Amino acid sequence: MIRRTKIVATLGPACSDAKTLDRMMEAGLDVVRLNFSHGVAQDHIDRAELVRSLARARGRAVGVLVDLQGPKIRIGKFKDDKITLAKGDAFILDAACTLGDQTRVGLDYKELPNDVTRGVTLLLDDGRIEFWVEEVRGTEIICKVVQGGVLSNNKGINRKGGGLSAAALTEKDIEDIKTAVALDADYLAVSFPRSGADMRQARELLRAAGGKCQLVAKIERTEAIENLEEILDASDAIMVARGDLGVEVGDAAVPALQKRMIRMAIERNKVVITATQMMESMISSPIPTRAEVSDVANAVLDGTDAVMLSAETAAGLFPVEAVQAMHRVCLEAEKEAESVFTGARLDHSFLRPDEAIAMSAVFTSVHLNIKAIAALTESGNTCLWMSRLSTRVPIYALTPKVQTRRKVTLFRGVYPINLKTATKERDALLAEAEEELRRRGAVRDGDLILLTIGEPIGQSGGTNTMKIVRVGDSRKP
């Protein structure tokens, strides 16, 4: 059984050497995440090249996802690096403060006093510390501590229920988009978008910089939930970013929202990644907790395209083991996943021939005991539409385009294959595709396979033909 759910792993100090990265690829890594909240541009460029060099040596494609920092609102630094707050203490968030002490601390987002009023709840350090705003006076936000604890340098701030006005794209992000283009990223993730307009702005900046990669909206604001449909329409993919989202909407609301987001993304032919704290205990443990295993499995059963590791691989003690564990859990969950074509789109009106071919291919594969679908593709769109439907039949994306092979690394149940050929004759090309699958052991003589192709050959978006063949028949005299 081939794993259909894809694994995204964040790169960092724990896994930036060639040996560890290669072992992670061997364990099942599909896409690497470059977190632009840390490091400098050249570090990310070098890591992307190392990933691709190792992938080429293995004869496979590995995608690269660049994750922009976004307007992460943080406190400043303390004179002694940290303080301890108790319930009932008075504390001031001061946009004019340069170095904090027991009574106040500075802000990196100077507009925060304009975004809050008396009665607002502010959550710091991923919700571990809670402030109630008593008064706003000039640059000062005067707070009462509701939930205390240790507060250290540069911890994040969220407003409960959302409502902070910080723009989704900062000046740093605009420069980082240029770096993403320079390293030829396959996916670009935008942090804290509030609306479709934020994603459209990101796409304009990406295009202006010469980039053509896929755009991912990280859903982590209350406003993003309210505007989810328009964000989906303006994006190629979404990430269920459960950390900041859980702080803003409350942890109890996240599981149901996750299910809704996965369902909506699939219905709209978008890719979806489920992320944050999926196997967090593996930062320091070689095995995950049972709760983490259940969390990953439930995301798989809901139909997520990918599950993501963050600090587990970036800074943890067991980056390879984390990928191995996620691979193992995904495989077991997929054994229980819905295995038949649901028919949910039988009444759907198609706008394009290639979308109709994709639907027909999956429907046929389920009802005719097809062993594999081979999609000869330029853009990868036919494979995307196939992957939105429920089937256990593996979908092979055969294409000479390296960008397309890396793009489909994030599509559930789709596997990229480099098929370079000089022929422009349809039947000869289909025969080469059949032989490539046989050579790789994906099928054997006597198996039924389904092939899709477009004419004229080599034209993007032109898939208009579906053919069913029995492996080996073309070689018989």
CSV table of C-alpha atoms in Angstrom, one decimal:
chain,number,residue,atom,x,y,z
A,1,MET,CA,0.0,0.0,0.0
A,2,ILE,CA,1.4,3.4,-1.0
A,3,ARG,CA,0.8,6.3,1.5
A,4,ARG,CA,-1.5,8.9,0.0
A,5,THR,CA,-1.3,11.6,2.6
A,6,LYS,CA,1.8,13.8,2.1
A,7,ILE,CA,4.2,14.8,4.8
A,8,VAL,CA,5.6,18.3,5.2
A,9,ALA,CA,8.6,18.8,7.5
A,10,THR,CA,10.1,22.1,8.6
A,11,LEU,CA,13.8,22.6,8.2
A,12,GLY,CA,16.0,24.0,10.9
A,13,PRO,CA,19.1,23.4,12.9
A,14,ALA,CA,18.2,19.8,13.8
A,15,CYS,CA,17.9,18.6,10.1
A,16,SER,CA,19.9,20.9,7.9
A,17,ASP,CA,22.8,18.5,7.3
A,18,ALA,CA,22.8,16.3,4.2
A,19,LYS,CA,22.8,13.0,6.1
A,20,THR,CA,19.8,13.8,8.3
A,21,LEU,CA,17.8,15.3,5.3
A,22,ASP,CA,18.5,12.3,3.2
A,23,ARG,CA,17.3,10.0,5.9
A,24,MET,CA,14.1,12.1,6.3
A,25,MET,CA,13.5,11.6,2.5
A,26,GLU,CA,14.1,7.9,2.9
A,27,ALA,CA,11.5,7.9,5.7
A,28,GLY,CA,8.9,9.5,3.5
A,29,LEU,CA,9.3,13.3,3.4
A,30,ASP,CA,7.4,14.8,0.5
A,31,VAL,CA,7.7,18.6,1.0
A,32,VAL,CA,10.1,20.8,3.1
A,33,ARG,CA,9.0,24.0,4.8
A,34,LEU,CA,11.4,26.9,5.0
A,35,ASN,CA,10.2,29.1,7.9
A,36,PHE,CA,11.1,32.7,7.1
A,37,SER,CA,10.5,33.7,10.7
A,38,HIS,CA,14.1,32.5,11.2
A,39,GLY,CA,17.4,32.7,9.3
A,40,VAL,CA,18.5,34.9,6.5
A,41,ALA,CA,17.8,34.7,2.8
A,42,GLN,CA,21.1,32.9,1.8
A,43,ASP,CA,20.5,30.2,4.4
A,44,HIS,CA,17.1,29.4,2.9
A,45,ILE,CA,18.5,29.4,-0.7
A,46,ASP,CA,21.3,27.0,0.4
A,47,ARG,CA,18.8,24.7,2.1
A,48,ALA,CA,16.5,24.6,-0.9
A,49,GLU,CA,19.4,23.7,-3.2
A,50,LEU,CA,20.6,21.0,-0.8
A,51,VAL,CA,17.1,19.5,-0.7
A,52,ARG,CA,16.8,19.4,-4.5
A,53,SER,CA,20.3,18.0,-4.9
A,54,LEU,CA,19.5,15.1,-2.5
A,55,ALA,CA,16.1,14.6,-4.2
A,56,ARG,CA,17.8,14.4,-7.6
A,57,ALA,CA,20.3,11.8,-6.3
A,58,ARG,CA,17.3,9.7,-5.2
A,59,GLY,CA,15.5,10.2,-8.6
A,60,ARG,CA,12.5,11.8,-7.0
A,61,ALA,CA,10.8,15.2,-6.5
A,62,VAL,CA,10.5,17.0,-3.2
A,63,GLY,CA,8.5,20.2,-3.0
A,64,VAL,CA,9.7,23.4,-1.3
A,65,LEU,CA,7.2,25.5,0.7
A,66,VAL,CA,8.3,29.0,1.8
A,67,ASP,CA,6.4,30.2,4.9
A,68,LEU,CA,6.3,34.0,5.3
A,69,GLN,CA,6.6,35.4,8.9
A,70,GLY,CA,3.7,37.8,8.6
A,71,PRO,CA,2.7,40.4,11.2
A,72,LYS,CA,3.5,38.3,14.2
A,73,ILE,CA,2.8,40.8,17.0
A,74,ARG,CA,5.3,40.4,19.8
A,75,ILE,CA,6.4,42.1,23.0
A,76,GLY,CA,9.9,43.5,23.2
A,77,LYS,CA,12.8,42.4,25.5
A,78,PHE,CA,13.2,42.5,29.2
A,79,LYS,CA,16.2,43.8,31.0
A,80,ASP,CA,16.7,40.4,32.7
A,81,ASP,CA,15.3,38.4,29.8
A,82,LYS,CA,12.1,37.3,31.7
A,83,ILE,CA,9.8,38.1,34.6
A,84,THR,CA,7.1,36.2,36.6
A,85,LEU,CA,3.6,37.6,36.7
A,86,ALA,CA,0.9,36.6,39.3
A,87,LYS,CA,-2.8,36.8,39.0
A,88,GLY,CA,-4.1,40.3,39.8
A,89,ASP,CA,-0.8,42.1,39.0
A,90,ALA,CA,-0.9,45.3,37.1
A,91,PHE,CA,1.2,45.3,33.9
A,92,ILE,CA,1.7,47.8,31.0
A,93,LEU,CA,2.3,47.1,27.4
A,94,ASP,CA,4.0,50.2,26.3
A,95,ALA,CA,4.8,51.0,22.6
A,96,ALA,CA,7.3,53.6,23.8
A,97,CYS,CA,9.2,51.3,26.1
A,98,THR,CA,12.7,50.1,25.0
A,99,LEU,CA,13.6,47.6,27.7
A,100,GLY,CA,11.1,45.9,29.9
A,101,ASP,CA,11.0,45.3,33.7
A,102,GLN,CA,8.5,43.9,36.2
A,103,THR,CA,6.0,46.6,35.5
A,104,ARG,CA,6.0,47.1,31.7
A,105,VAL,CA,7.4,45.9,28.3
A,106,GLY,CA,7.7,47.3,24.8
A,107,LEU,CA,5.9,46.3,21.6
A,108,ASP,CA,7.2,45.6,18.2
A,109,TYR,CA,3.8,46.6,16.7
A,110,LYS,CA,3.4,50.2,17.7
A,111,GLU,CA,-0.2,50.4,16.6
A,112,LEU,CA,-1.5,48.0,19.1
A,113,PRO,CA,-2.8,50.7,21.5
A,114,ASN,CA,-5.1,51.8,18.6
A,115,ASP,CA,-6.5,48.3,18.2
A,116,VAL,CA,-7.7,47.7,21.8
A,117,THR,CA,-10.1,49.3,24.3
A,118,ARG,CA,-11.1,48.6,27.9
A,119,GLY,CA,-12.5,45.1,28.3
A,120,VAL,CA,-10.4,43.4,25.6
A,121,THR,CA,-8.6,40.2,26.5
A,122,LEU,CA,-5.0,39.8,25.2
A,123,LEU,CA,-3.3,36.4,25.2
A,124,LEU,CA,0.4,36.1,25.3
A,125,ASP,CA,2.8,33.2,24.6
A,126,ASP,CA,0.2,31.1,22.8
A,127,GLY,CA,-2.4,31.8,25.4
A,128,ARG,CA,-0.4,30.8,28.5
A,129,ILE,CA,-0.7,34.3,29.9
A,130,GLU,CA,-3.9,36.3,29.8
A,131,PHE,CA,-4.3,40.1,30.3
A,132,TRP,CA,-7.5,42.1,30.7
A,133,VAL,CA,-7.3,45.6,29.3
A,134,GLU,CA,-8.3,48.2,31.9
A,135,GLU,CA,-7.4,51.4,30.1
A,136,VAL,CA,-5.5,52.7,27.1
A,137,ARG,CA,-3.5,55.9,27.7
A,138,GLY,CA,-1.4,57.2,24.8
A,139,THR,CA,1.2,54.6,24.0
A,140,GLU,CA,0.3,52.5,27.1
A,141,ILE,CA,-2.1,49.6,27.4
A,142,ILE,CA,-2.7,49.2,31.1
A,143,CYS,CA,-3.6,45.6,31.9
A,144,LYS,CA,-4.6,43.4,34.8
A,145,VAL,CA,-3.1,39.8,34.8
A,146,VAL,CA,-5.9,37.2,34.7
A,147,GLN,CA,-3.6,34.2,34.1
A,148,GLY,CA,0.0,34.6,35.3
A,149,GLY,CA,3.3,32.8,34.7
A,150,VAL,CA,6.8,33.3,33.3
A,151,LEU,CA,6.9,35.9,30.5
A,152,SER,CA,10.1,36.1,28.5
A,153,ASN,CA,11.5,38.1,25.5
A,154,ASN,CA,9.6,38.5,22.2
A,155,LYS,CA,6.6,36.4,23.1
A,156,GLY,CA,3.6,36.7,20.7
A,157,ILE,CA,0.4,38.6,21.4
A,158,ASN,CA,-3.1,37.7,20.2
A,159,ARG,CA,-6.4,39.4,20.8
A,160,LYS,CA,-9.1,37.0,21.9
A,161,GLY,CA,-11.8,37.0,19.2
A,162,GLY,CA,-9.5,38.7,16.6
A,163,GLY,CA,-9.7,42.3,15.5
A,164,LEU,CA,-6.0,43.4,15.2
A,165,SER,CA,-5.5,45.6,12.2
A,166,ALA,CA,-2.0,44.6,11.3
A,167,ALA,CA,-1.6,44.1,7.5
A,168,ALA,CA,-1.0,40.5,6.4
A,169,LEU,CA,2.1,41.4,4.4
A,170,THR,CA,4.9,43.3,6.1
A,171,GLU,CA,7.9,45.0,4.5
A,172,LYS,CA,9.9,42.0,5.5
A,173,ASP,CA,7.4,39.7,3.7
A,174,ILE,CA,7.6,41.7,0.5
A,175,GLU,CA,11.3,41.3,0.4
A,176,ASP,CA,11.0,37.6,1.4
A,177,ILE,CA,8.7,37.0,-1.6
A,178,LYS,CA,11.6,38.0,-3.8
A,179,THR,CA,13.8,35.4,-2.0
A,180,ALA,CA,11.1,32.8,-2.5
A,181,VAL,CA,11.2,33.5,-6.2
A,182,ALA,CA,15.0,33.4,-6.3
A,183,LEU,CA,15.0,29.9,-4.8
A,184,ASP,CA,12.2,28.8,-7.1
A,185,ALA,CA,9.7,27.9,-4.3
A,186,ASP,CA,6.9,25.6,-5.2
A,187,TYR,CA,4.5,26.9,-2.6
A,188,LEU,CA,4.3,30.3,-0.8
A,189,ALA,CA,2.4,30.4,2.5
A,190,VAL,CA,1.0,33.8,3.6
A,191,SER,CA,0.6,34.2,7.4
A,192,PHE,CA,-2.4,35.8,9.0
A,193,PRO,CA,-4.5,36.8,6.0
A,194,ARG,CA,-7.9,38.2,6.9
A,195,SER,CA,-9.6,38.3,3.5
A,196,GLY,CA,-9.3,37.3,-0.1
A,197,ALA,CA,-7.9,40.8,-0.8
A,198,ASP,CA,-4.8,39.9,1.3
A,199,MET,CA,-4.2,36.8,-0.9
A,200,ARG,CA,-4.8,38.7,-4.1
A,201,GLN,CA,-2.2,41.3,-3.0
A,202,ALA,CA,0.3,38.5,-2.3
A,203,ARG,CA,-0.3,37.0,-5.7
A,204,GLU,CA,0.3,40.4,-7.4
A,205,LEU,CA,3.5,40.8,-5.5
A,206,LEU,CA,4.6,37.3,-6.4
A,207,ARG,CA,3.8,37.8,-10.1
A,208,ALA,CA,5.6,41.2,-10.1
A,209,ALA,CA,8.7,39.4,-8.7
A,210,GLY,CA,8.5,36.9,-11.5
A,211,GLY,CA,7.2,34.0,-9.4
A,212,LYS,CA,4.6,31.4,-10.5
A,213,CYS,CA,4.4,29.2,-7.5
A,214,GLN,CA,1.2,28.1,-5.7
A,215,LEU,CA,-0.2,30.3,-3.0
A,216,VAL,CA,-1.2,28.9,0.5
A,217,ALA,CA,-3.4,30.9,2.9
A,218,LYS,CA,-2.6,30.1,6.6
A,219,ILE,CA,-5.9,30.2,8.4
A,220,GLU,CA,-5.0,31.5,11.9
A,221,ARG,CA,-7.2,34.6,12.5
A,222,THR,CA,-10.8,34.8,13.5
A,223,GLU,CA,-11.5,37.1,10.5
A,224,ALA,CA,-10.1,34.4,8.2
A,225,ILE,CA,-12.8,32.0,9.4
A,226,GLU,CA,-15.5,34.5,8.6
A,227,ASN,CA,-14.0,35.1,5.1
A,228,LEU,CA,-13.0,31.5,4.4
A,229,GLU,CA,-14.9,31.2,1.1
A,230,GLU,CA,-13.3,34.2,-0.5
A,231,ILE,CA,-9.8,33.3,0.9
A,232,LEU,CA,-10.2,29.8,-0.7
A,233,ASP,CA,-11.2,31.4,-4.0
A,234,ALA,CA,-8.1,33.6,-4.0
A,235,SER,CA,-5.7,30.8,-3.0
A,236,ASP,CA,-4.4,27.5,-4.4
A,237,ALA,CA,-4.2,25.9,-0.9
A,238,ILE,CA,-4.9,26.5,2.7
A,239,MET,CA,-3.1,25.6,5.9
A,240,VAL,CA,-5.1,24.8,9.0
A,241,ALA,CA,-2.7,26.7,11.3
A,242,ARG,CA,-4.0,25.5,14.7
A,243,GLY,CA,-1.6,27.4,16.9
A,244,ASP,CA,-2.6,31.1,16.6
A,245,LEU,CA,-6.1,30.1,15.4
A,246,GLY,CA,-6.7,28.2,18.7
A,247,VAL,CA,-5.6,31.2,20.7
A,248,GLU,CA,-8.0,33.6,18.9
A,249,VAL,CA,-11.1,31.4,18.7
A,250,GLY,CA,-10.5,29.1,21.7
A,251,ASP,CA,-9.0,25.7,21.7
A,252,ALA,CA,-12.3,23.9,21.9
A,253,ALA,CA,-13.5,25.4,18.6
A,254,VAL,CA,-10.5,24.2,16.6
A,255,PRO,CA,-11.4,20.5,15.9
A,256,ALA,CA,-14.7,21.3,14.3
A,257,LEU,CA,-13.2,24.2,12.3
A,258,GLN,CA,-10.5,21.9,11.1
A,259,LYS,CA,-13.0,19.5,9.7
A,260,ARG,CA,-15.0,22.3,8.1
A,261,MET,CA,-11.9,23.8,6.4
A,262,ILE,CA,-10.7,20.4,5.1
A,263,ARG,CA,-14.2,19.7,3.6
A,264,MET,CA,-14.5,23.2,2.1
A,265,ALA,CA,-11.0,23.0,0.5
A,266,ILE,CA,-11.7,19.7,-1.1
A,267,GLU,CA,-15.1,20.8,-2.4
A,268,ARG,CA,-13.4,23.8,-4.1
A,269,ASN,CA,-10.6,21.8,-5.6
A,270,LYS,CA,-8.0,23.3,-3.3
A,271,VAL,CA,-5.1,21.6,-1.4
A,272,VAL,CA,-5.2,21.6,2.4
A,273,ILE,CA,-2.4,21.1,4.9
A,274,THR,CA,-3.1,20.4,8.6
A,275,ALA,CA,-0.4,21.8,10.9
A,276,THR,CA,0.8,22.7,14.4
A,277,GLN,CA,1.7,20.5,17.4
A,278,MET,CA,0.8,17.3,15.5
A,279,MET,CA,3.6,15.3,17.2
A,280,GLU,CA,5.0,18.0,19.5
A,281,SER,CA,6.1,15.5,22.2
A,282,MET,CA,8.6,14.1,19.6
A,283,ILE,CA,10.7,17.3,20.1
A,284,SER,CA,12.2,15.4,23.0
A,285,SER,CA,10.7,11.8,22.7
A,286,PRO,CA,11.4,9.2,20.1
A,287,ILE,CA,7.8,8.1,20.0
A,288,PRO,CA,4.6,10.2,19.8
A,289,THR,CA,1.8,10.2,22.4
A,290,ARG,CA,-1.4,8.2,21.7
A,291,ALA,CA,-3.3,11.5,21.6
A,292,GLU,CA,-0.9,12.8,18.9
A,293,VAL,CA,-1.4,9.6,16.9
A,294,SER,CA,-5.1,10.0,17.0
A,295,ASP,CA,-4.8,13.7,16.0
A,296,VAL,CA,-2.8,12.8,12.9
A,297,ALA,CA,-5.1,9.9,12.0
A,298,ASN,CA,-8.2,12.0,12.3
A,299,ALA,CA,-6.8,14.6,9.9
A,300,VAL,CA,-6.1,11.8,7.4
A,301,LEU,CA,-9.6,10.3,7.8
A,302,ASP,CA,-11.0,13.8,7.1
A,303,GLY,CA,-9.2,13.9,3.8
A,304,THR,CA,-6.3,16.4,4.4
A,305,ASP,CA,-3.8,16.4,1.6
A,306,ALA,CA,-0.8,16.8,4.0
A,307,VAL,CA,0.1,16.8,7.6
A,308,MET,CA,3.0,19.0,8.8
A,309,LEU,CA,5.8,18.7,11.3
A,310,SER,CA,7.2,22.0,12.8
A,311,ALA,CA,9.6,22.1,15.7
A,312,GLU,CA,9.6,18.3,15.7
A,313,THR,CA,12.0,18.3,12.8
A,314,ALA,CA,13.3,21.9,12.9
A,315,ALA,CA,14.7,21.8,16.4
A,316,GLY,CA,13.8,18.4,17.9
A,317,LEU,CA,16.0,15.5,18.9
A,318,PHE,CA,14.4,13.0,16.6
A,319,PRO,CA,13.6,14.5,13.2
A,320,VAL,CA,13.9,11.3,11.3
A,321,GLU,CA,11.9,9.3,13.8
A,322,ALA,CA,9.1,12.0,13.6
A,323,VAL,CA,8.8,11.5,9.8
A,324,GLN,CA,8.8,7.8,10.3
A,325,ALA,CA,6.1,8.0,12.9
A,326,MET,CA,3.9,10.2,10.8
A,327,HIS,CA,4.4,7.9,7.8
A,328,ARG,CA,3.3,4.9,9.9
A,329,VAL,CA,0.2,6.6,11.3
A,330,CYS,CA,-0.9,7.9,7.9
A,331,LEU,CA,-0.6,4.4,6.4
A,332,GLU,CA,-2.7,2.8,9.2
A,333,ALA,CA,-5.4,5.5,9.0
A,334,GLU,CA,-5.7,5.2,5.3
A,335,LYS,CA,-6.6,1.5,5.6
A,336,GLU,CA,-9.8,2.7,7.3
A,337,ALA,CA,-10.5,5.7,5.1
A,338,GLU,CA,-13.4,5.7,2.7
A,339,SER,CA,-12.3,3.6,-0.3
A,340,VAL,CA,-15.2,4.0,-2.7
A,341,PHE,CA,-16.1,6.8,-5.0
A,342,THR,CA,-18.7,8.8,-3.1
A,343,GLY,CA,-20.6,10.1,-6.1
A,344,ALA,CA,-20.8,13.5,-4.4
A,345,ARG,CA,-20.1,15.3,-7.7
A,346,LEU,CA,-22.3,13.3,-10.0
A,347,ASP,CA,-24.6,16.3,-10.4
A,348,HIS,CA,-21.7,18.7,-10.8
A,349,SER,CA,-21.5,20.8,-14.0
A,350,PHE,CA,-18.0,20.9,-15.5
A,351,LEU,CA,-16.6,24.1,-17.0
A,352,ARG,CA,-13.6,22.4,-18.8
A,353,PRO,CA,-13.1,19.1,-20.6
A,354,ASP,CA,-10.0,18.3,-18.5
A,355,GLU,CA,-12.1,18.5,-15.3
A,356,ALA,CA,-14.7,16.2,-16.8
A,357,ILE,CA,-12.0,13.7,-17.9
A,358,ALA,CA,-10.6,13.7,-14.3
A,359,MET,CA,-14.0,13.0,-12.8
A,360,SER,CA,-14.6,10.2,-15.4
A,361,ALA,CA,-11.2,8.6,-14.7
A,362,VAL,CA,-11.7,8.3,-11.0
A,363,PHE,CA,-15.3,7.0,-11.4
A,364,THR,CA,-14.1,4.4,-13.9
A,365,SER,CA,-11.1,3.4,-11.8
A,366,VAL,CA,-13.2,2.5,-8.8
A,367,HIS,CA,-15.8,0.5,-10.8
A,368,LEU,CA,-13.4,-1.4,-13.1
A,369,ASN,CA,-10.7,-2.6,-10.8
A,370,ILE,CA,-8.1,-0.3,-12.3
A,371,LYS,CA,-4.7,-0.7,-10.7
A,372,ALA,CA,-3.3,2.7,-11.5
A,373,ILE,CA,-4.2,6.0,-13.2
A,374,ALA,CA,-1.4,7.5,-15.4
A,375,ALA,CA,-2.0,11.2,-16.2
A,376,LEU,CA,0.3,12.6,-18.8
A,377,THR,CA,0.2,16.2,-17.7
A,378,GLU,CA,1.8,19.6,-18.3
A,379,SER,CA,0.2,21.7,-15.5
A,380,GLY,CA,-0.8,19.0,-13.0
A,381,ASN,CA,-4.4,20.3,-12.9
A,382,THR,CA,-6.0,17.0,-14.0
A,383,CYS,CA,-4.2,15.3,-11.2
A,384,LEU,CA,-5.4,17.9,-8.7
A,385,TRP,CA,-9.0,17.3,-9.7
A,386,MET,CA,-8.6,13.5,-9.5
A,387,SER,CA,-7.1,13.9,-6.0
A,388,ARG,CA,-10.2,15.7,-4.7
A,389,LEU,CA,-12.2,12.5,-5.1
A,390,SER,CA,-12.2,9.5,-2.9
A,391,THR,CA,-10.2,6.6,-4.3
A,392,ARG,CA,-7.4,4.3,-3.3
A,393,VAL,CA,-6.2,4.0,-6.9
A,394,PRO,CA,-2.8,5.6,-7.1
A,395,ILE,CA,-2.5,8.6,-9.5
A,396,TYR,CA,0.8,8.9,-11.3
A,397,ALA,CA,1.6,12.4,-12.7
A,398,LEU,CA,3.9,11.7,-15.7
A,399,THR,CA,5.5,14.9,-16.9
A,400,PRO,CA,8.8,16.2,-18.2
A,401,LYS,CA,8.3,19.5,-16.3
A,402,VAL,CA,10.2,19.6,-13.0
A,403,GLN,CA,8.0,22.4,-11.6
A,404,THR,CA,4.9,20.3,-12.2
A,405,ARG,CA,6.5,17.2,-10.5
A,406,ARG,CA,7.4,19.3,-7.5
A,407,LYS,CA,3.9,20.9,-7.4
A,408,VAL,CA,2.0,17.6,-7.2
A,409,THR,CA,4.1,16.4,-4.2
A,410,LEU,CA,1.5,18.1,-2.1
A,411,PHE,CA,-1.6,16.5,-3.8
A,412,ARG,CA,-3.1,13.6,-1.9
A,413,GLY,CA,-2.6,10.3,-3.6
A,414,VAL,CA,-0.6,11.7,-6.6
A,415,TYR,CA,2.9,10.6,-7.3
A,416,PRO,CA,5.2,12.4,-9.7
A,417,ILE,CA,7.2,10.6,-12.4
A,418,ASN,CA,9.7,12.2,-14.8
A,419,LEU,CA,8.7,11.1,-18.3
A,420,LYS,CA,10.9,12.6,-21.0
A,421,THR,CA,10.1,11.7,-24.6
A,422,ALA,CA,10.7,13.0,-28.0
A,423,THR,CA,7.5,11.6,-29.5
A,424,LYS,CA,4.4,13.7,-30.2
A,425,GLU,CA,2.4,10.7,-31.4
A,426,ARG,CA,-0.4,9.9,-28.9
A,427,ASP,CA,-0.3,6.1,-28.9
A,428,ALA,CA,3.4,6.0,-28.8
A,429,LEU,CA,3.4,8.3,-25.8
A,430,LEU,CA,0.7,6.2,-24.0
A,431,ALA,CA,2.8,3.1,-24.6
A,432,GLU,CA,5.8,4.8,-23.1
A,433,ALA,CA,3.8,5.8,-20.0
A,434,GLU,CA,2.5,2.2,-19.6
A,435,GLU,CA,6.1,0.8,-19.9
A,436,GLU,CA,7.4,3.3,-17.3
A,437,LEU,CA,4.8,2.2,-14.8
A,438,ARG,CA,5.6,-1.4,-15.4
A,439,ARG,CA,9.3,-0.8,-15.1
A,440,ARG,CA,8.8,0.9,-11.7
A,441,GLY,CA,6.8,-2.0,-10.4
A,442,ALA,CA,3.6,0.0,-10.1
A,443,VAL,CA,1.8,-2.4,-12.4
A,444,ARG,CA,2.4,-5.8,-14.0
A,445,ASP,CA,1.3,-7.6,-17.0
A,446,GLY,CA,-2.4,-8.3,-17.0
A,447,ASP,CA,-3.3,-5.3,-14.9
A,448,LEU,CA,-5.8,-2.7,-16.1
A,449,ILE,CA,-4.5,0.9,-16.1
A,450,LEU,CA,-6.2,4.1,-17.1
A,451,LEU,CA,-4.3,6.8,-19.0
A,452,THR,CA,-5.3,10.4,-19.6
A,453,ILE,CA,-3.7,12.7,-22.2
A,454,GLY,CA,-4.4,15.9,-24.1
A,455,GLU,CA,-4.2,16.7,-27.7
A,456,PRO,CA,-2.4,18.5,-29.1
A,457,ILE,CA,0.4,16.9,-27.2
A,458,GLY,CA,2.3,19.3,-24.8
A,459,GLN,CA,-0.4,21.9,-24.4
A,460,SER,CA,-1.2,22.9,-20.9
A,461,GLY,CA,-4.8,22.4,-19.8
A,462,GLY,CA,-5.7,20.3,-22.8
A,463,THR,CA,-6.4,16.9,-21.3
A,464,ASN,CA,-9.3,15.5,-23.4
A,465,THR,CA,-8.7,11.8,-23.8
A,466,MET,CA,-9.1,8.8,-21.5
A,467,LYS,CA,-7.9,5.3,-22.5
A,468,ILE,CA,-8.1,2.0,-20.6
A,469,VAL,CA,-5.5,-0.6,-21.5
A,470,ARG,CA,-4.3,-4.0,-20.2
A,471,VAL,CA,-0.6,-4.0,-19.4
A,472,GLY,CA,1.4,-6.1,-21.8
A,473,ASP,CA,-1.2,-6.2,-24.6
A,474,SER,CA,0.7,-3.7,-26.7
A,475,ARG,CA,3.8,-6.0,-26.6
A,476,LYS,CA,2.0,-9.1,-27.8
A,477,PRO,CA,2.7,-10.1,-31.5
